[in-house]
């Protein structure tokens, strides 16, 4: 199965940078048969339309970084799943640790958002992961088990749901989980989610992508910082190929 390589641009980029990045990625993918991976980028909401205009017709698909649990209504500042679909999105990231931390998003809210995303025809990338203190206390599996149980709605299928394991202490810190930590946690998650794709996220870069992508039960990666540079992101994707 091709690896899923997802770029989470977070709150970065204006129109010119975003278009430029998308153009470089589309050009990089042109010569690539991409049998080894599928590439997805998730720009900030205001950048989806300009990025989609560049990526249309390329092998790269795009998605949102969050959506509301309602399809429309009086929710100032929020983005609804059908609005993402309307811009050609195929995916939406839900329950990213930055949403859980800074917007106090709960797993129940993540599940409600996922249902709305399915109704709009989007696939969801549901993020889970433990805090540093929880890992130090040996609670990582129970924390992740609870997040999975509460964030994944009953409607979830391997076709419409991807799980991203992102240990919070590894996000944007330069610290990556060891291959053994990743192997153990992904095996644990596999036992809970069956055939759903499981991504790893947290300081993935060109230098560590090969080892991570070829760890058992790692079906792809969710990349933040290193997805903002076309060359680095393409190198991560290329690491999907076996040597
Ligand atoms: P990072 O972010 O690659 O910058 O650590 C990953 C993420 O938050 O999805």
PDB file of N, CA and C in Angstrom, residues 4 15 59 61 65 96 112-113 135 137 178 193 197 220 239:
ATOM      1  N   UNK A   4       1.167   7.318   3.005  1.00  0.00           N
ATOM      2  CA  UNK A   4       0.447   8.591   2.951  1.00  0.00           C
ATOM      3  C   UNK A   4       1.330   9.663   3.584  1.00  0.00           C
ATOM      4  N   UNK A  15      -0.213  34.230   0.439  1.00  0.00           N
ATOM      5  CA  UNK A  15      -0.561  33.667  -0.876  1.00  0.00           C
ATOM      6  C   UNK A  15       0.664  33.351  -1.734  1.00  0.00           C
ATOM      7  N   UNK A  59      -0.909  15.190  -8.927  1.00  0.00           N
ATOM      8  CA  UNK A  59      -1.180  13.981  -8.141  1.00  0.00           C
ATOM      9  C   UNK A  59      -1.356  14.317  -6.657  1.00  0.00           C
ATOM     10  N   UNK A  61      -3.131  15.822  -3.357  1.00  0.00           N
ATOM     11  CA  UNK A  61      -4.471  16.180  -2.862  1.00  0.00           C
ATOM     12  C   UNK A  61      -4.317  17.117  -1.671  1.00  0.00           C
ATOM     13  N   UNK A  65      -7.352  21.874   8.134  1.00  0.00           N
ATOM     14  CA  UNK A  65      -6.673  21.579   9.408  1.00  0.00           C
ATOM     15  C   UNK A  65      -7.653  21.394  10.560  1.00  0.00           C
ATOM     16  N   UNK A  96      -5.878  17.705  16.322  1.00  0.00           N
ATOM     17  CA  UNK A  96      -4.435  17.934  16.461  1.00  0.00           C
ATOM     18  C   UNK A  96      -4.151  18.397  17.886  1.00  0.00           C
ATOM     19  N   UNK A 112     -17.536  14.334  16.997  1.00  0.00           N
ATOM     20  CA  UNK A 112     -18.670  15.048  16.389  1.00  0.00           C
ATOM     21  C   UNK A 112     -18.232  15.721  15.083  1.00  0.00           C
ATOM     22  N   UNK A 113     -17.024  16.275  15.081  1.00  0.00           N
ATOM     23  CA  UNK A 113     -16.500  16.901  13.862  1.00  0.00           C
ATOM     24  C   UNK A 113     -16.289  15.843  12.772  1.00  0.00           C
ATOM     25  N   UNK A 135       3.974  10.008  29.292  1.00  0.00           N
ATOM     26  CA  UNK A 135       4.924   8.960  28.895  1.00  0.00           C
ATOM     27  C   UNK A 135       5.851   8.628  30.068  1.00  0.00           C
ATOM     28  N   UNK A 137       5.212   8.742  33.058  1.00  0.00           N
ATOM     29  CA  UNK A 137       4.462   7.963  34.055  1.00  0.00           C
ATOM     30  C   UNK A 137       4.045   6.600  33.499  1.00  0.00           C
ATOM     31  N   UNK A 178      11.728   7.225  19.482  1.00  0.00           N
ATOM     32  CA  UNK A 178      12.667   6.236  18.938  1.00  0.00           C
ATOM     33  C   UNK A 178      11.889   5.255  18.071  1.00  0.00           C
ATOM     34  N   UNK A 193      -7.459  -0.251  15.835  1.00  0.00           N
ATOM     35  CA  UNK A 193      -8.133   0.345  14.661  1.00  0.00           C
ATOM     36  C   UNK A 193      -8.113  -0.548  13.424  1.00  0.00           C
ATOM     37  N   UNK A 197      -5.313   3.368   8.188  1.00  0.00           N
ATOM     38  CA  UNK A 197      -3.907   3.756   8.046  1.00  0.00           C
ATOM     39  C   UNK A 197      -3.458   4.494   9.310  1.00  0.00           C
ATOM     40  N   UNK A 220       2.499   5.989   7.008  1.00  0.00           N
ATOM     41  CA  UNK A 220       2.789   7.305   6.453  1.00  0.00           C
ATOM     42  C   UNK A 220       3.193   8.248   7.564  1.00  0.00           C
ATOM     43  N   UNK A 239      11.523   9.041   0.673  1.00  0.00           N
ATOM     44  CA  UNK A 239      12.022   8.023   1.610  1.00  0.00           C
ATOM     45  C   UNK A 239      11.032   6.861   1.759  1.00  0.00           C
TER      46      UNK A 239
END
